[in-house]
CSV table of C-alpha atoms in Angstrom, one decimal:
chain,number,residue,atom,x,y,z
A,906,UNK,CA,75.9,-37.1,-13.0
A,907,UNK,CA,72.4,-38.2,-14.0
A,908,UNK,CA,69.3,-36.6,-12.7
A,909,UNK,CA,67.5,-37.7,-10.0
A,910,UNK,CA,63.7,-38.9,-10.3
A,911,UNK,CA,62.9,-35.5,-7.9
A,912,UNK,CA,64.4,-33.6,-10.8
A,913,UNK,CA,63.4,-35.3,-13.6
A,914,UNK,CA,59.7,-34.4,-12.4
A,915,UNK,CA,60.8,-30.8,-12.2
A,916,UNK,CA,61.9,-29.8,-14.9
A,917,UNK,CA,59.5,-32.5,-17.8
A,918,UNK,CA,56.3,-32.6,-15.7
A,919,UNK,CA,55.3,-35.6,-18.0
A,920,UNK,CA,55.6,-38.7,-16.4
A,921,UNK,CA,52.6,-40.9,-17.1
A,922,UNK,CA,51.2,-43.4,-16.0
A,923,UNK,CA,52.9,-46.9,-17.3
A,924,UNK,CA,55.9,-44.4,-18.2
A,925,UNK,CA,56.8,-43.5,-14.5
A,926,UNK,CA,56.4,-47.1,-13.3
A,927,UNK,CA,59.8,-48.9,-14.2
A,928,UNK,CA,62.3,-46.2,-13.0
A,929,UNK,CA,59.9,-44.9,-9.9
A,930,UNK,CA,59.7,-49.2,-8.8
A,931,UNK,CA,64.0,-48.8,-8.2
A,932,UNK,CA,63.9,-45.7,-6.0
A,933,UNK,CA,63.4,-46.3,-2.4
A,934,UNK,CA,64.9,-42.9,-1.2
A,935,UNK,CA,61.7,-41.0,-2.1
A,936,UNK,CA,58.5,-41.4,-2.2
A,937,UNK,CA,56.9,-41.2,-5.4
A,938,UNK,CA,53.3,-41.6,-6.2
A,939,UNK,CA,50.5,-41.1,-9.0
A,940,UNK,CA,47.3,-39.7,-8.4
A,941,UNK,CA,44.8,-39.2,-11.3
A,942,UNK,CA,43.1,-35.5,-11.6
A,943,UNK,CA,40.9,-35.5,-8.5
A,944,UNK,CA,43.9,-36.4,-6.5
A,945,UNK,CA,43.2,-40.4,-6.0
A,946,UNK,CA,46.4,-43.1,-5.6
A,947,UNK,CA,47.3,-44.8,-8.7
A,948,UNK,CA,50.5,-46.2,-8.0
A,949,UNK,CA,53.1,-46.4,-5.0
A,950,UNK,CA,56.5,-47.2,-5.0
A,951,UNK,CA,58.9,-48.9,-3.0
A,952,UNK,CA,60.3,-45.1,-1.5
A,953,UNK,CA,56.6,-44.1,-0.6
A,954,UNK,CA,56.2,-47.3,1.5
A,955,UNK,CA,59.1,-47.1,3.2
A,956,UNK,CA,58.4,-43.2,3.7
A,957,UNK,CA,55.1,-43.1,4.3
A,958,UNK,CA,54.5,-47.1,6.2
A,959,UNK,CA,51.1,-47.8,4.2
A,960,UNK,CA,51.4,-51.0,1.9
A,961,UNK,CA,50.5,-50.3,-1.9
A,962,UNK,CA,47.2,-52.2,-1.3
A,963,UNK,CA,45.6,-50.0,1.2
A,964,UNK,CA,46.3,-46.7,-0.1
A,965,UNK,CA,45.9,-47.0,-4.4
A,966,UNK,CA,42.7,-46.3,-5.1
A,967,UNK,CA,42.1,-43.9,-1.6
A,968,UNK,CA,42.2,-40.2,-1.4
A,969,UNK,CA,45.8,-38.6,-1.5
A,970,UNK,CA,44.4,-36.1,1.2
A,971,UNK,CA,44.9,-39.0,4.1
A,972,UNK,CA,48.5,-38.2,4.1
A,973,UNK,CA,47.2,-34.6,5.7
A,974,UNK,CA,46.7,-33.4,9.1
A,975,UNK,CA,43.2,-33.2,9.8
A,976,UNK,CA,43.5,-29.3,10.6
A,977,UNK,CA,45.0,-29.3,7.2
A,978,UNK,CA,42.0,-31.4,5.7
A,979,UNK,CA,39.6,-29.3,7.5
A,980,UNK,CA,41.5,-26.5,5.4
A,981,UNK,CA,41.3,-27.5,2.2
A,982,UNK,CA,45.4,-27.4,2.0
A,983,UNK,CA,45.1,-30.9,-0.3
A,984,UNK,CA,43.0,-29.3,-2.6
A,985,UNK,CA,44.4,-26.0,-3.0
A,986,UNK,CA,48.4,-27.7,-3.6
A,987,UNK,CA,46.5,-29.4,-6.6
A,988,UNK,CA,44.6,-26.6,-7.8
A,989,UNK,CA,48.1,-24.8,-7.8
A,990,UNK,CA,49.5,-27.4,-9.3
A,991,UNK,CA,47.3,-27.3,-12.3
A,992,UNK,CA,47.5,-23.9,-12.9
A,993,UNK,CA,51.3,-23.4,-12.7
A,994,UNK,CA,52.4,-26.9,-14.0
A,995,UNK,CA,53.8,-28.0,-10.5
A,996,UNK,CA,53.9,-26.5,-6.6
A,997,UNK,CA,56.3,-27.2,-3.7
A,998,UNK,CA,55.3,-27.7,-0.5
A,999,UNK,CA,56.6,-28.6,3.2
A,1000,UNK,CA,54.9,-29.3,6.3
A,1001,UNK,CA,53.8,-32.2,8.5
A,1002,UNK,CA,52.5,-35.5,6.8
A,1003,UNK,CA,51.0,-38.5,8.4
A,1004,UNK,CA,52.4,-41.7,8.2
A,1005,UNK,CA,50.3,-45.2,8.5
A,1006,UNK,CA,51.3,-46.0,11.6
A,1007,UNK,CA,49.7,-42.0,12.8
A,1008,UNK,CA,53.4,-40.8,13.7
A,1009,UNK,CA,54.3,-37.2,11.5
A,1010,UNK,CA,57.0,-36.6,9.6
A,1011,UNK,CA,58.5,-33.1,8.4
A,1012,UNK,CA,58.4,-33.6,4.5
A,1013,UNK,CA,59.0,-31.7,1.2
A,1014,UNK,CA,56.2,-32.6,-1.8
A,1015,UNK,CA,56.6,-31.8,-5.0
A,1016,UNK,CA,53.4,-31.8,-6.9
A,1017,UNK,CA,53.8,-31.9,-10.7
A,1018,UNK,CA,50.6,-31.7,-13.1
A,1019,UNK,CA,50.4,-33.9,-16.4
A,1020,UNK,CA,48.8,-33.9,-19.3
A,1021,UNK,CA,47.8,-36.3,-21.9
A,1022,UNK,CA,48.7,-36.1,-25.4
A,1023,UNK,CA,45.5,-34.1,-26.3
A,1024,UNK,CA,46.7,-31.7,-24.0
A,1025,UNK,CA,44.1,-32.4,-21.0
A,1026,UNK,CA,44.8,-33.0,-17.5
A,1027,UNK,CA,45.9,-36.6,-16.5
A,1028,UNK,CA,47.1,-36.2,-12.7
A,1029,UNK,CA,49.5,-35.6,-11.0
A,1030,UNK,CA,53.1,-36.6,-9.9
A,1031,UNK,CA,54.2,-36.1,-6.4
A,1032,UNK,CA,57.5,-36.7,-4.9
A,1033,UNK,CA,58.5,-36.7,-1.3
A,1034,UNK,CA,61.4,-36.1,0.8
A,1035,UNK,CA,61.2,-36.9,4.3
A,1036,UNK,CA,62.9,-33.6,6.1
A,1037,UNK,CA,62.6,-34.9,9.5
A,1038,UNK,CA,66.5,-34.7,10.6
A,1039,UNK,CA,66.8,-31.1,8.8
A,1040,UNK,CA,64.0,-30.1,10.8
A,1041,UNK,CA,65.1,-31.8,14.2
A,1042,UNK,CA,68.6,-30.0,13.6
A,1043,UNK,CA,67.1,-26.6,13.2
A,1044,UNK,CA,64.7,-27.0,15.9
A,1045,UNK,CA,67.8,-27.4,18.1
A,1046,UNK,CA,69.5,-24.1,16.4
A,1047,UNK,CA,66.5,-22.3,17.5
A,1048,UNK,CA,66.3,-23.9,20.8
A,1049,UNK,CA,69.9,-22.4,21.4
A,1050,UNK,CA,69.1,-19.0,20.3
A,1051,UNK,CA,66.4,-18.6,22.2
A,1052,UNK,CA,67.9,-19.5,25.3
A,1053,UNK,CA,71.4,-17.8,24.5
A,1054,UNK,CA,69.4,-14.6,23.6
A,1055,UNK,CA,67.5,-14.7,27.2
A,1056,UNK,CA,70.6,-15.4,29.2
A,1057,UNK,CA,72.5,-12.4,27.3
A,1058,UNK,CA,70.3,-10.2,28.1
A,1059,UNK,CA,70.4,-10.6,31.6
A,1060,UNK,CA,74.5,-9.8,32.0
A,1061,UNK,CA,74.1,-6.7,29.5
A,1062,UNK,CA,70.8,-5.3,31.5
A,1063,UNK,CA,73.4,-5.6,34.7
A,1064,UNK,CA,76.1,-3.5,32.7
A,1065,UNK,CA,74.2,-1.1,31.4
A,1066,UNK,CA,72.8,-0.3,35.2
A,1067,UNK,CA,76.3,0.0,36.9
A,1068,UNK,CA,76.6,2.1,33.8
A,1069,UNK,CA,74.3,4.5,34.8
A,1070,UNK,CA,75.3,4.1,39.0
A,1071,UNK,CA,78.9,5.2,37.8
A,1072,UNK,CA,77.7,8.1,35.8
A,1073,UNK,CA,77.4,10.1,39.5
A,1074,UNK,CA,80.7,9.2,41.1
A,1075,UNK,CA,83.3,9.8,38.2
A,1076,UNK,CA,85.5,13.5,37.6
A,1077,UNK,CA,83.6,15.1,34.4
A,1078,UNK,CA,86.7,14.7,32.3
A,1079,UNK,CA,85.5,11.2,32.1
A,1080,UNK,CA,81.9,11.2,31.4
A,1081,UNK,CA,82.6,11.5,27.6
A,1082,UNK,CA,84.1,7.7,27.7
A,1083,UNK,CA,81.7,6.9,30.2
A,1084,UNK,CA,79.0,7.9,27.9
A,1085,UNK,CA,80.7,5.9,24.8
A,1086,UNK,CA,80.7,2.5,27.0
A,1087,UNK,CA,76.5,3.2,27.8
A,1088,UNK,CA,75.6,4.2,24.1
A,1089,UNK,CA,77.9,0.9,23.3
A,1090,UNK,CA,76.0,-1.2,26.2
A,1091,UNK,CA,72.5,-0.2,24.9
A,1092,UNK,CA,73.3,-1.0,20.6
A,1093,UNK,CA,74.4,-4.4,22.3
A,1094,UNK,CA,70.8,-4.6,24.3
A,1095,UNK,CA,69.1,-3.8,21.1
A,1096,UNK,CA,70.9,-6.7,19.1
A,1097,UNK,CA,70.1,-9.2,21.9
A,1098,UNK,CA,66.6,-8.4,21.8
A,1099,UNK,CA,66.7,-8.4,18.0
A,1100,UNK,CA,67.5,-11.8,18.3
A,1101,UNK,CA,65.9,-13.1,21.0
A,1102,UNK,CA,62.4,-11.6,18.7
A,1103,UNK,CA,63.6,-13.4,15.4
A,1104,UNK,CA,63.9,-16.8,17.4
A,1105,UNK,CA,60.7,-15.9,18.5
A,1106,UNK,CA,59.5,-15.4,15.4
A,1107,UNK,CA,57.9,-11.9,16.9
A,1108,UNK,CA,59.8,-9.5,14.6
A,1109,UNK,CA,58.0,-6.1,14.8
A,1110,UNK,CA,57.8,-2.7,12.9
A,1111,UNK,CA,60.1,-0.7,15.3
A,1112,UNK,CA,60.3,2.3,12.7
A,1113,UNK,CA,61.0,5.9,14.2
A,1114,UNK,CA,61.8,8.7,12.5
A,1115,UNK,CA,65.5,8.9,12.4
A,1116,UNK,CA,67.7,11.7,11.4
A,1117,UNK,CA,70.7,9.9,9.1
A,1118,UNK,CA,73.6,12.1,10.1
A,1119,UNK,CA,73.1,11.8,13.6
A,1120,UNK,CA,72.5,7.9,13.2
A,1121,UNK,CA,75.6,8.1,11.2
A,1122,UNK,CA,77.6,9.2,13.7
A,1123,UNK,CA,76.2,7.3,16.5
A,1124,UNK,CA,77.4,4.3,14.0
A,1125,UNK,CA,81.1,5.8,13.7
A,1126,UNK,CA,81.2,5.9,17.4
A,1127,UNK,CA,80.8,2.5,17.8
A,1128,UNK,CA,83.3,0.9,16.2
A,1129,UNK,CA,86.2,3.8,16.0
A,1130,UNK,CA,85.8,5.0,19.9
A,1131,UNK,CA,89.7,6.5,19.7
A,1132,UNK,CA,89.8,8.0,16.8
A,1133,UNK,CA,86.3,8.7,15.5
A,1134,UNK,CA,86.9,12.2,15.1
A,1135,UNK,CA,90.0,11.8,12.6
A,1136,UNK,CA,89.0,9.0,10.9
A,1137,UNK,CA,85.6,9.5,10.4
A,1138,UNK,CA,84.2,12.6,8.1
A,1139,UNK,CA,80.6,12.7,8.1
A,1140,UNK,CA,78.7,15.1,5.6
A,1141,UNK,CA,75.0,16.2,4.8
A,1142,UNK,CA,73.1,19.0,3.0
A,1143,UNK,CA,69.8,19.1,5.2
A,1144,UNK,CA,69.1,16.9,7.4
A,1145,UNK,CA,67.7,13.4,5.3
A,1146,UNK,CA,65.0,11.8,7.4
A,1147,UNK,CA,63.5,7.8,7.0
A,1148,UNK,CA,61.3,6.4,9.0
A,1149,UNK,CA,63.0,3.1,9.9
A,1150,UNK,CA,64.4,0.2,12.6
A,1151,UNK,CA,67.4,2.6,14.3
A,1152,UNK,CA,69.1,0.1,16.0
A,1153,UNK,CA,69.0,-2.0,12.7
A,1154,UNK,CA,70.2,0.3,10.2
A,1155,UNK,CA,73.0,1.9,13.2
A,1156,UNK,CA,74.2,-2.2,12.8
A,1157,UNK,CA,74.1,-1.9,9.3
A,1158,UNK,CA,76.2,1.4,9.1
A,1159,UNK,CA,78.2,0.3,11.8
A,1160,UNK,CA,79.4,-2.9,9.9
A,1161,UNK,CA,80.2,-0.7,6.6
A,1162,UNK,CA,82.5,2.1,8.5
A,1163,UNK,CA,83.9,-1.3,10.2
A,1164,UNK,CA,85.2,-2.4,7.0
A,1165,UNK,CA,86.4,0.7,6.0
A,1166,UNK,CA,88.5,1.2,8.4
A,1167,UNK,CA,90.2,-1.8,8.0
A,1168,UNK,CA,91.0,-1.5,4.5
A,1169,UNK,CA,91.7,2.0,4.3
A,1170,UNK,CA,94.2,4.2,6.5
A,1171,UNK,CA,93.1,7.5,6.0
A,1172,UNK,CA,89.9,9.6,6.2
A,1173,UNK,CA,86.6,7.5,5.9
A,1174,UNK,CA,83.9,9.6,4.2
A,1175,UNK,CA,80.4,9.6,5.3
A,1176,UNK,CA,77.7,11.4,2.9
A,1177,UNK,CA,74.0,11.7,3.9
A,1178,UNK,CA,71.6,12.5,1.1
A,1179,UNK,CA,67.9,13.1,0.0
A,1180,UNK,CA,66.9,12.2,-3.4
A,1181,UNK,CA,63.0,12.3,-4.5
A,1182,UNK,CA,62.5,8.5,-4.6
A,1183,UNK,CA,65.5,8.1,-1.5
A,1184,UNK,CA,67.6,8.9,1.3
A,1185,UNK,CA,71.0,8.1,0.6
A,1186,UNK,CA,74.1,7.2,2.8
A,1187,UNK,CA,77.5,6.4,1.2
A,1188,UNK,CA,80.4,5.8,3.2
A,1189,UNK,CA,83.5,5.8,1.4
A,1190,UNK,CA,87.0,5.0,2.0
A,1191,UNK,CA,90.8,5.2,-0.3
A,1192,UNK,CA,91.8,1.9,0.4
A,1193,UNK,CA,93.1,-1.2,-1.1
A,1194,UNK,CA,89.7,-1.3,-2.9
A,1195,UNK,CA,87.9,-4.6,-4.3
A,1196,UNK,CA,88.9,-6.4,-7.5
A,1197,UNK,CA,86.8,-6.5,-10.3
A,1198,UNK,CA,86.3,-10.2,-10.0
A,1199,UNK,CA,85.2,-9.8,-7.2
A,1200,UNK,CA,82.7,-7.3,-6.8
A,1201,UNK,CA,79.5,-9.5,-8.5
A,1202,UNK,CA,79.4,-12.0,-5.5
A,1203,UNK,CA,81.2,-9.4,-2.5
A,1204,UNK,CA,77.7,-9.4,-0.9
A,1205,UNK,CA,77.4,-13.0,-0.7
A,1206,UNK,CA,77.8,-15.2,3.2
A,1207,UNK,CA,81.0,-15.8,3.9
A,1208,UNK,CA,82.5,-14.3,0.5
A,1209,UNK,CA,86.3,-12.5,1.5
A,1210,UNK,CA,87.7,-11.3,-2.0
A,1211,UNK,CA,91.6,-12.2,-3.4
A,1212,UNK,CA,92.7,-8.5,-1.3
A,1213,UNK,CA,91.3,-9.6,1.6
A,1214,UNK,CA,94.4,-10.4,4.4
A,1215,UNK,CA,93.8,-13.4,7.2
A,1216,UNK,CA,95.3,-10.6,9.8
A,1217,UNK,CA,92.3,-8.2,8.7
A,1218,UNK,CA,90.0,-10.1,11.1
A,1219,UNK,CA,87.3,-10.2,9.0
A,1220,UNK,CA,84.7,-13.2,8.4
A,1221,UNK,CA,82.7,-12.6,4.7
A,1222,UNK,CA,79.6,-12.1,7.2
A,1223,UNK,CA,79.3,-8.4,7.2
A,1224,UNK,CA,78.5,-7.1,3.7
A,1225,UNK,CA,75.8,-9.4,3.8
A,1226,UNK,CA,74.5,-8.6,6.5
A,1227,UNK,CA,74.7,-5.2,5.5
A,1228,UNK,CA,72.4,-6.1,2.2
A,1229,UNK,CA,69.8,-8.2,4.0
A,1230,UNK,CA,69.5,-5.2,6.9
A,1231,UNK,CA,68.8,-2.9,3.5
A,1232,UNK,CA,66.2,-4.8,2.2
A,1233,UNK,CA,64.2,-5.4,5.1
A,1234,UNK,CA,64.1,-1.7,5.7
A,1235,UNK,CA,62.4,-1.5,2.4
A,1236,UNK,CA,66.2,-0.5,0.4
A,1237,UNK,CA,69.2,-1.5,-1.2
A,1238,UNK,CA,72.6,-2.1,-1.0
A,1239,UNK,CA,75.2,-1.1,-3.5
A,1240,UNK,CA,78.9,-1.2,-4.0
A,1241,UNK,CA,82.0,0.2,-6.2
A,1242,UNK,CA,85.4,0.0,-5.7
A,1243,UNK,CA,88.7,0.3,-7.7
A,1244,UNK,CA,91.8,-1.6,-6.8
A,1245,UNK,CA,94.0,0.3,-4.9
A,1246,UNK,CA,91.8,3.4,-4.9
A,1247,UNK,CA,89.0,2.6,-2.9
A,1248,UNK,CA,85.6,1.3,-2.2
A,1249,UNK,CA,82.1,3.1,-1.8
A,1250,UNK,CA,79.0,1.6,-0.3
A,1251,UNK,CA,75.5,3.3,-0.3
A,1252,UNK,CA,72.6,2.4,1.3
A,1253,UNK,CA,69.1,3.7,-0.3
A,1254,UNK,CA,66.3,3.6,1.7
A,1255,UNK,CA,62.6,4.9,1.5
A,1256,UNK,CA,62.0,8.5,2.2
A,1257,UNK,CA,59.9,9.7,4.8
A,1258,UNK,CA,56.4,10.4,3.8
């Protein structure tokens, strides 16, 4: 398949003036346009007026900046994508763009510096995709979110009070499960509001210090209720101490000891560990292990390897998750595994200081 104009830009950054013209004339899906060094219209093709609703006439020989917001003018965003541009050989960048007719579009610009054959700047290419759907559709995602992550809160808040009504009117021998279903009820309350703040866009620093073996076991808890206690062996020399997101890195332990258990029958390891540059929790398991082929990409969306069984119930989604939840704590994410043997993942994370 040949390459499109957008990537032909990319990767030779030498489209000139008089060379550009014939092949830019035939594309209509994308606006391309010249501009000469101080960021002036020298050409305009058919995909820019379509895009962008000026006609050729009014806009060569005008200032590419009237494409901007004037709160972007006002600024200096024009000026500092060609600057950029200059000094890395091209710069991407998306955001709202006015159109001739004063409505805004949601577009992606790709600014590409040329030079002349002496070497010295010439202008500039940019190319433009209009976004505008993408955007709509994510807009709509967020809207969702948002509004799901209010209205589960609401239900779960309810829970978690009848929770704490029944704590007073059942026989002892049942406040252990009692207590299971309220720490369950409140690592639900913290995802909600998790979300509910990245829709928002209002994620925080929630760090506390957190001791690892009792988070550890908080973790087990939550997704081996029955059988925790058998299943689940949780070690530590000392007590390792980070300073991080609880209810995060409890969701990211919870999702490893998850997938151990169903992948393994028999005792699930848990180690906690302090090295000078890390704490370190490993939670392994003598399973049906990983193959080899499959290891480079197992943290990857939606990526189940060739062991993996439809009846396991899983999705692809939780190792990943497991890997972003590391780094945003400041860590990493690791994993080894032997077919029919088992499978170890460890979690590094900064120290406390």
């Amino acid at each position: 398949m040949s390459a499109s104009p957008y990537d032909h830009a990319r990767t030779t950054g030498a489209v000139l003036a008089g060379t550009a013209t014939d092949w830019a004339a035939q594309v209509t899906s994308v606006a391309i346009v010249e501009l000469d060094d101080a960021g002036v219209v020298r050409s305009w093709n058919p995909g820019a007026e379509r895009l962008k609703r000026y006609p050729a006439d009014e806009v060569i020989g005008t200032s590419f900046s009237r494409f901007y917001r004037r709160e972007d003018r006002e600024r200096g965003r024009p000026a500092r994508l060609l600057a950029a541009a200059r000094t890395d050989g091209s710069v991407e960048d998306t955001g709202w763009r006015l159109r001739g007719d004063g409505t805004l579009f949601w577009a992606h610009v790709l600014i590409t510096a040329v030079r002349d054959d002496d070497g010295e700047p010439a202008g500039f290419v940019k190319i433009v995709r209009d976004l505008s759907e993408a955007k709509r559709l994510d807009d709509e995602k967020d809207g969702f979110l948002r509004a799901f992550a209010h209205d589960l809160l609401s239900p779960i808040t309810a829970l978690r009070g009848y929770v704490d009504l029944l704590e007073d009117e059942i026989p002892e021998a049942q406040s252990g499960l009692l207590q299971h279903v309220s720490r369950v009820t409140d690592h639900i309350i913290a995802m909600a509001a998790e979300l509910s703040a990245h829709v928002r866009g209002t994620d925080g620093d929630e760090s506390e210090e957190t001791d690892l073996l009792t988070l550890a076991r908080e973790a087990a808890e939550l997704v081996l209720p029955g059988d925790v206690n058998e299943r689940v062996d949780v070690r530590g020399a000392g007590r390792a101490h980070v300073s991080t997101d609880r209810a995060l890195l409890r969701r990211a332990l919870a999702n490893v000891i998850d997938n151990a258990a169903k992948y393994s029958e028999d005792t699930i390891v848990v180690s906690v560990s302090e090295e000078p540059d890390a704490a370190v929790v490993t939670v392994a398991d003598s399973g049906r292990g990983i193959d080899s082929d499959d290891l480079a990409s197992i943290f990857e969306p939606y990526h189940r390897g060739r062991l993996s069984d439809p009846g396991d119930g899983g999705t692809g989604v939780g190792l990943a998750s497991v890997r972003d939840i590391a780094r945003r704590l400041g860590g990493e994410a690791s994993i080894e595994s032997i077919r029919g043997t088992g499978t170890t993942v460890t979690l590094r994370l900064p120290p406390s200081q």
